[in-house]
Amino acid sequence: MARLLFLTGTPADVRGGSGTFVGISVLRKALQDLGHDVDLLAPPPGDGSGSLPERLMFDWRAASAARHASAGLDAIVAFDMDGVFLSRSSLSIPRIAAIKGTAAEEARYERGGARLRLGIEAFFERGHVRGAGRIVAPSEHAANRIAAEYGVPRGRIAVVPEPIDLARWARALKEAEASPATTEVASILCVAHLYPRKDVATLLEAVARLPVPAQLRVVGDGPERPALEARARLLGLGSRAAFLGHIPFERLAEEYRGATVFCLPSKQEAFGIVFLEAMAAGLPIVAARAGAVPELLGEGEGGGEPGRLVPPGDPESLAAALGSLLSDEALRGRLGAAGRRRVRAYDAPGVASRFLEAIGLPTPAGGPKP
């Protein structure tokens, strides 16, 4: 059994930590199920509004705590920029930089204060990556961007995808009842933290162009929500666009259970855990051909395509793809079945084993605990 420390400045809940928290928490549990001891250093749940100076102060304190604990550890895994204050000279154990999303790339798709903050985070993330003994990225796209943006050899970067706990999702979907609102009319589900790079604005434009009746249901919150709600009003969408905010996991399962199609037209994605959730629910997917999304939804192992890809920022193409799925039940069934097959490759126990191999630690014999 190995003992690991996960260090992250991402708050330990979905509201504050978004998909980054989901990926970290699912990986941690899967590693624990394999028999490893995984400690976590992270801000408490609900602490999602911290400033950059507050995050850096957390990182400084966490680095000191990690150095004191390092004698009993086999490795420290620090996520995104949060290992920048851990220098190799002060540690006798491996330090792994696990980059969930390249801040330097994300900054180009944001604006104002968010863009400035991401640019500063990229400076610290670059230092973390360059000083780490090993680097792990969630996709080939992310690995290539890390190499290009931060000036590290591509050969130093291992690719390990994000995990999904399929057993938990199977239970939740089986127990869920479809939301009553989704049974009255065809529904398009979108799940995202509402940043500009998620491009929900283009999805609103597409819904306004749909030739068939459907309701868009947006789960998630973020700085772009007020502008998106205003845009929906200007487009005259009325009840055809519902912004649900953050909802509990059980309610999220209900939304997936009742949806007709899943759509997230992001212009930039280092991975996209919500696509795994949609595939687990057997939903056909429409997304933009951008970032790592083609790696998840394009042709490859798993058998068939689980969705349709369109050019980013193109509401007409997005509306056409959505309309074709909403009007063709048989096609939705084929794509949904393909997604259920494909998502098996991302089940948490297998991904955890790949992660251990990438950071140079053995997987316990016998596989995960029951």
XYZ file of C-alpha atoms in Angstrom:
370
model
C 0.000 0.000 0.000
C 1.268 3.477 -0.892
C 0.495 6.702 0.897
C -0.228 9.768 -1.229
C -1.035 13.378 -0.510
C -3.350 15.290 -2.849
C -2.766 19.046 -2.661
C -5.239 21.400 -4.322
C -6.449 24.953 -3.873
C -9.798 23.917 -5.354
C -12.591 23.933 -2.725
C -13.833 20.490 -1.786
C -17.355 20.778 -3.201
C -18.996 21.055 -6.613
C -20.211 24.626 -6.117
C -16.712 25.942 -5.433
C -14.617 23.327 -7.208
C -16.702 22.469 -10.283
C -15.415 19.614 -12.480
C -11.932 19.871 -10.974
C -13.279 18.839 -7.582
C -15.305 16.016 -9.161
C -12.255 14.589 -10.932
C -10.041 14.818 -7.848
C -12.602 13.319 -5.469
C -13.509 10.401 -7.756
C -9.835 9.589 -8.365
C -9.079 9.772 -4.641
C -11.884 7.353 -3.766
C -10.844 4.940 -6.520
C -7.265 4.915 -5.253
C -8.505 4.308 -1.719
C -10.609 1.417 -3.003
C -7.432 -0.037 -4.519
C -5.939 -0.082 -1.041
C -3.940 3.150 -1.029
C -4.009 5.831 1.646
C -4.754 9.225 0.065
C -4.756 12.323 2.265
C -6.231 15.590 0.985
C -5.103 19.172 1.552
C -7.802 21.497 0.170
C -9.881 24.521 1.181
C -13.083 23.574 3.007
C -16.404 23.164 1.188
C -18.174 26.436 0.525
C -14.939 28.404 0.208
C -15.395 29.031 -3.491
C -15.027 32.802 -3.674
C -11.433 33.164 -2.514
C -9.223 35.730 -4.185
C -5.966 34.843 -5.900
C -3.901 36.169 -2.946
C -5.964 33.932 -0.632
C -5.310 30.943 -2.872
C -1.587 31.666 -2.932
C -1.573 31.970 0.859
C -3.321 28.602 1.068
C -0.711 27.124 -1.290
C 2.132 28.523 0.827
C 0.710 27.039 4.025
C -0.151 23.755 2.306
C 3.382 23.442 0.921
C 4.794 23.826 4.422
C 2.395 21.189 5.763
C 3.252 18.849 2.877
C 6.975 19.176 3.515
C 6.478 18.282 7.179
C 4.367 15.245 6.215
C 6.597 14.080 3.369
C 8.617 11.630 5.487
C 5.615 9.302 5.649
C 4.548 9.724 2.013
C 5.373 7.937 -1.226
C 4.409 10.899 -3.433
C 2.729 14.298 -3.412
C 0.232 14.993 -6.175
C -0.378 18.728 -6.582
C -3.096 19.902 -8.959
C -2.908 22.799 -11.420
C -0.894 25.730 -9.981
C -1.081 24.548 -6.396
C 2.311 22.871 -6.098
C 4.310 25.923 -7.085
C 5.801 26.371 -3.586
C 7.017 22.782 -3.399
C 10.580 22.693 -4.646
C 12.240 19.411 -5.516
C 15.236 20.339 -3.396
C 13.117 20.316 -0.226
C 11.497 16.935 -0.886
C 12.931 13.423 -0.930
C 9.808 11.967 -2.573
C 8.301 12.410 -6.053
C 6.207 15.506 -6.723
C 3.602 15.055 -9.456
C 1.975 17.975 -11.262
C -1.555 16.907 -12.244
C -2.919 19.592 -14.562
C -6.684 19.487 -14.989
C -6.931 22.495 -17.308
C -4.115 24.604 -18.717
C -4.652 28.085 -17.280
C -2.665 29.718 -20.093
C -5.070 28.280 -22.675
C -8.200 28.991 -20.637
C -7.213 32.658 -20.289
C -7.546 33.232 -24.033
C -11.241 32.330 -23.906
C -12.127 34.600 -20.985
C -12.227 38.366 -20.533
C -11.783 41.078 -17.925
C -10.824 40.077 -14.408
C -11.201 36.346 -15.107
C -8.704 36.557 -17.941
C -6.244 38.512 -15.819
C -6.506 36.021 -12.966
C -5.997 33.042 -15.256
C -2.957 34.729 -16.772
C -1.412 35.123 -13.323
C -2.342 31.545 -12.413
C -0.608 30.409 -15.606
C 2.620 32.029 -14.392
C 2.534 29.968 -11.201
C 1.315 26.845 -13.009
C 4.305 27.083 -15.354
C 6.658 27.113 -12.358
C 4.894 24.128 -10.830
C 5.047 22.080 -14.035
C 8.687 22.865 -14.748
C 9.767 21.847 -11.254
C 7.703 18.648 -10.982
C 9.254 15.219 -11.289
C 6.285 13.907 -13.295
C 3.424 15.602 -15.140
C -0.041 14.133 -15.739
C -2.639 15.588 -18.137
C -6.238 14.424 -18.746
C -6.076 14.362 -22.567
C -3.709 14.488 -25.526
C -4.972 17.990 -26.223
C -4.139 19.116 -22.686
C -0.722 17.461 -22.826
C 0.106 19.237 -26.067
C -1.016 22.592 -24.658
C 1.039 22.112 -21.471
C 4.127 21.381 -23.577
C 3.552 24.384 -25.844
C 2.475 26.900 -23.202
C 4.936 25.990 -20.456
C 7.975 24.903 -22.437
C 8.343 21.332 -21.188
C 9.129 18.301 -23.396
C 5.994 16.463 -24.492
C 7.652 13.192 -23.513
C 7.589 14.230 -19.842
C 3.785 14.353 -19.824
C 1.656 11.240 -19.248
C -1.999 11.204 -20.293
C -4.505 9.750 -17.831
C -8.182 10.581 -18.489
C -10.639 11.798 -15.903
C -12.554 9.026 -14.110
C -16.243 8.433 -13.524
C -17.724 6.244 -10.808
C -20.028 4.198 -13.024
C -21.398 2.117 -10.159
C -22.527 5.256 -8.325
C -24.085 6.697 -11.469
C -25.883 3.435 -12.274
C -27.442 3.422 -8.803
C -28.381 7.095 -8.947
C -29.947 6.832 -12.405
C -31.876 3.713 -11.440
C -33.287 5.409 -8.335
C -33.951 8.758 -10.024
C -37.317 9.839 -11.283
C -37.288 12.052 -14.344
C -37.949 15.674 -13.517
C -41.621 16.409 -14.325
C -40.592 19.389 -16.450
C -38.608 17.108 -18.782
C -41.540 14.783 -19.481
C -43.791 17.479 -20.942
C -41.576 18.356 -23.914
C -38.258 17.242 -25.367
C -35.405 18.641 -23.278
C -31.798 19.596 -23.929
C -29.599 19.307 -20.852
C -26.486 21.433 -20.391
C -24.278 21.050 -17.295
C -21.441 23.543 -16.835
C -19.827 26.145 -14.653
C -20.928 29.212 -16.572
C -17.733 30.759 -17.923
C -17.621 32.403 -21.376
C -15.472 29.541 -22.729
C -18.365 27.110 -22.163
C -20.205 29.104 -24.860
C -23.728 28.549 -23.563
C -24.566 31.787 -25.396
C -24.275 29.955 -28.721
C -26.510 27.197 -27.341
C -29.198 29.781 -26.535
C -28.967 31.091 -30.090
C -29.323 27.534 -31.391
C -32.393 26.812 -29.257
C -34.039 29.947 -30.644
C -33.517 28.497 -34.162
C -34.828 24.991 -33.463
C -37.544 23.795 -35.853
C -38.986 21.489 -33.154
C -40.245 22.371 -29.650
C -37.727 21.732 -26.875
C -36.714 23.168 -23.528
C -33.105 23.950 -22.628
C -32.258 23.127 -19.004
C -28.971 24.616 -17.784
C -27.469 23.179 -14.599
C -24.665 25.164 -12.986
C -23.738 28.660 -11.986
C -20.943 31.100 -12.674
C -20.037 34.650 -13.661
C -21.750 34.415 -17.050
C -25.197 33.490 -15.717
C -26.731 37.010 -15.523
C -25.664 37.758 -19.118
C -27.002 34.398 -20.309
C -30.367 34.935 -18.625
C -30.583 38.384 -20.202
C -29.721 36.903 -23.604
C -32.443 34.267 -23.221
C -34.979 37.034 -22.566
C -33.827 39.016 -25.615
C -34.204 35.896 -27.747
C -37.756 35.458 -26.464
C -37.075 31.956 -25.169
C -39.293 32.330 -22.114
C -39.990 28.920 -20.584
C -37.865 27.260 -23.290
C -34.751 28.139 -21.265
C -34.543 27.200 -17.574
C -31.492 28.094 -15.469
C -31.429 25.713 -12.519
C -28.193 26.763 -10.786
C -26.307 24.280 -8.621
C -28.383 21.260 -7.651
C -27.696 18.193 -5.431
C -26.323 15.017 -6.999
C -29.641 13.168 -6.723
C -31.420 16.002 -8.528
C -28.688 16.042 -11.180
C -29.313 12.346 -11.801
C -32.993 13.170 -12.297
C -32.089 15.770 -14.911
C -29.902 13.291 -16.795
C -32.604 10.628 -16.494
C -35.260 12.888 -17.994
C -33.247 14.623 -20.720
C -33.625 13.909 -24.423
C -30.235 15.225 -25.570
C -27.113 16.529 -23.841
C -25.319 19.583 -25.232
C -22.273 21.594 -24.153
C -20.678 23.592 -27.024
C -17.475 24.639 -25.207
C -14.822 26.442 -27.215
C -12.149 25.064 -24.888
C -12.087 21.844 -22.873
C -9.097 20.055 -21.379
C -11.389 17.032 -20.919
C -15.084 17.406 -20.022
C -16.329 15.143 -17.217
C -19.948 16.050 -17.978
C -19.647 14.189 -21.285
C -18.857 11.026 -19.313
C -21.932 11.642 -17.160
C -24.084 12.061 -20.270
C -22.727 8.838 -21.748
C -23.364 6.992 -18.467
C -26.976 8.184 -18.707
C -27.247 6.946 -22.291
C -27.833 10.418 -23.709
C -26.872 11.370 -27.262
C -24.480 14.325 -27.221
C -23.995 17.438 -29.315
C -20.787 19.405 -28.752
C -18.309 21.692 -30.467
C -15.294 20.288 -32.263
C -12.822 21.966 -29.919
C -10.191 21.129 -27.316
C -10.234 17.553 -26.052
C -13.877 16.923 -26.988
C -13.110 15.024 -30.234
C -10.963 12.616 -28.198
C -14.029 11.723 -26.134
C -16.693 11.752 -28.814
C -14.889 10.949 -32.062
C -14.361 7.526 -33.589
C -12.157 5.266 -31.508
C -12.197 2.412 -29.029
C -15.583 1.732 -27.492
C -17.555 1.281 -30.698
C -19.278 4.069 -32.598
C -19.833 7.734 -31.948
C -21.909 8.787 -28.933
C -22.685 12.192 -30.390
C -22.361 14.815 -33.076
C -19.659 17.477 -33.335
C -20.188 20.903 -34.902
C -17.901 23.901 -35.508
C -17.441 26.024 -32.364
C -19.440 29.233 -32.146
C -21.829 28.243 -34.977
C -25.471 28.420 -33.793
C -26.924 27.311 -37.128
C -24.877 24.096 -37.226
C -25.628 23.509 -33.557
C -29.375 23.958 -34.137
C -29.279 21.577 -37.109
C -27.507 18.873 -35.096
C -29.875 19.255 -32.155
C -32.905 19.272 -34.425
C -31.840 16.057 -36.179
C -31.520 14.237 -32.852
C -34.700 15.629 -31.330
C -36.685 14.420 -34.327
C -35.093 10.949 -34.656
C -35.667 8.612 -31.728
C -33.861 5.697 -33.380
C -30.737 7.795 -33.922
C -30.826 8.953 -30.318
C -30.998 5.334 -29.217
C -27.977 4.321 -31.314
C -25.842 7.207 -30.084
C -26.903 6.667 -26.488
C -25.986 2.973 -26.660
C -22.602 3.867 -28.167
C -22.000 6.246 -25.265
C -22.786 3.570 -22.687
C -20.209 1.304 -24.330
C -17.561 3.983 -24.634
C -17.812 5.316 -21.074
C -16.709 1.954 -19.660
C -13.137 2.864 -20.604
C -13.301 5.722 -18.072
C -14.596 3.764 -15.084
C -12.771 4.882 -11.947
C -10.966 1.645 -10.967
C -9.285 1.336 -14.353
C -8.357 5.018 -14.505
C -6.914 4.833 -10.974
C -4.664 1.954 -12.042
C -3.493 3.982 -15.041
C -2.776 6.930 -12.753
C -0.660 4.787 -10.440
C 1.336 3.508 -13.398
C 1.839 7.061 -14.686
C 3.294 8.249 -11.368
C 5.453 5.154 -10.924
C 3.570 3.320 -8.161
C 2.312 -0.281 -8.260
C -1.337 -1.323 -8.224
C -2.165 -3.741 -5.373
C -2.752 -7.309 -6.494
C -6.372 -8.332 -6.594
C -7.778 -5.040 -7.854
C -10.240 -2.806 -6.057
C -11.894 -3.733 -2.791
C -15.546 -4.776 -2.993
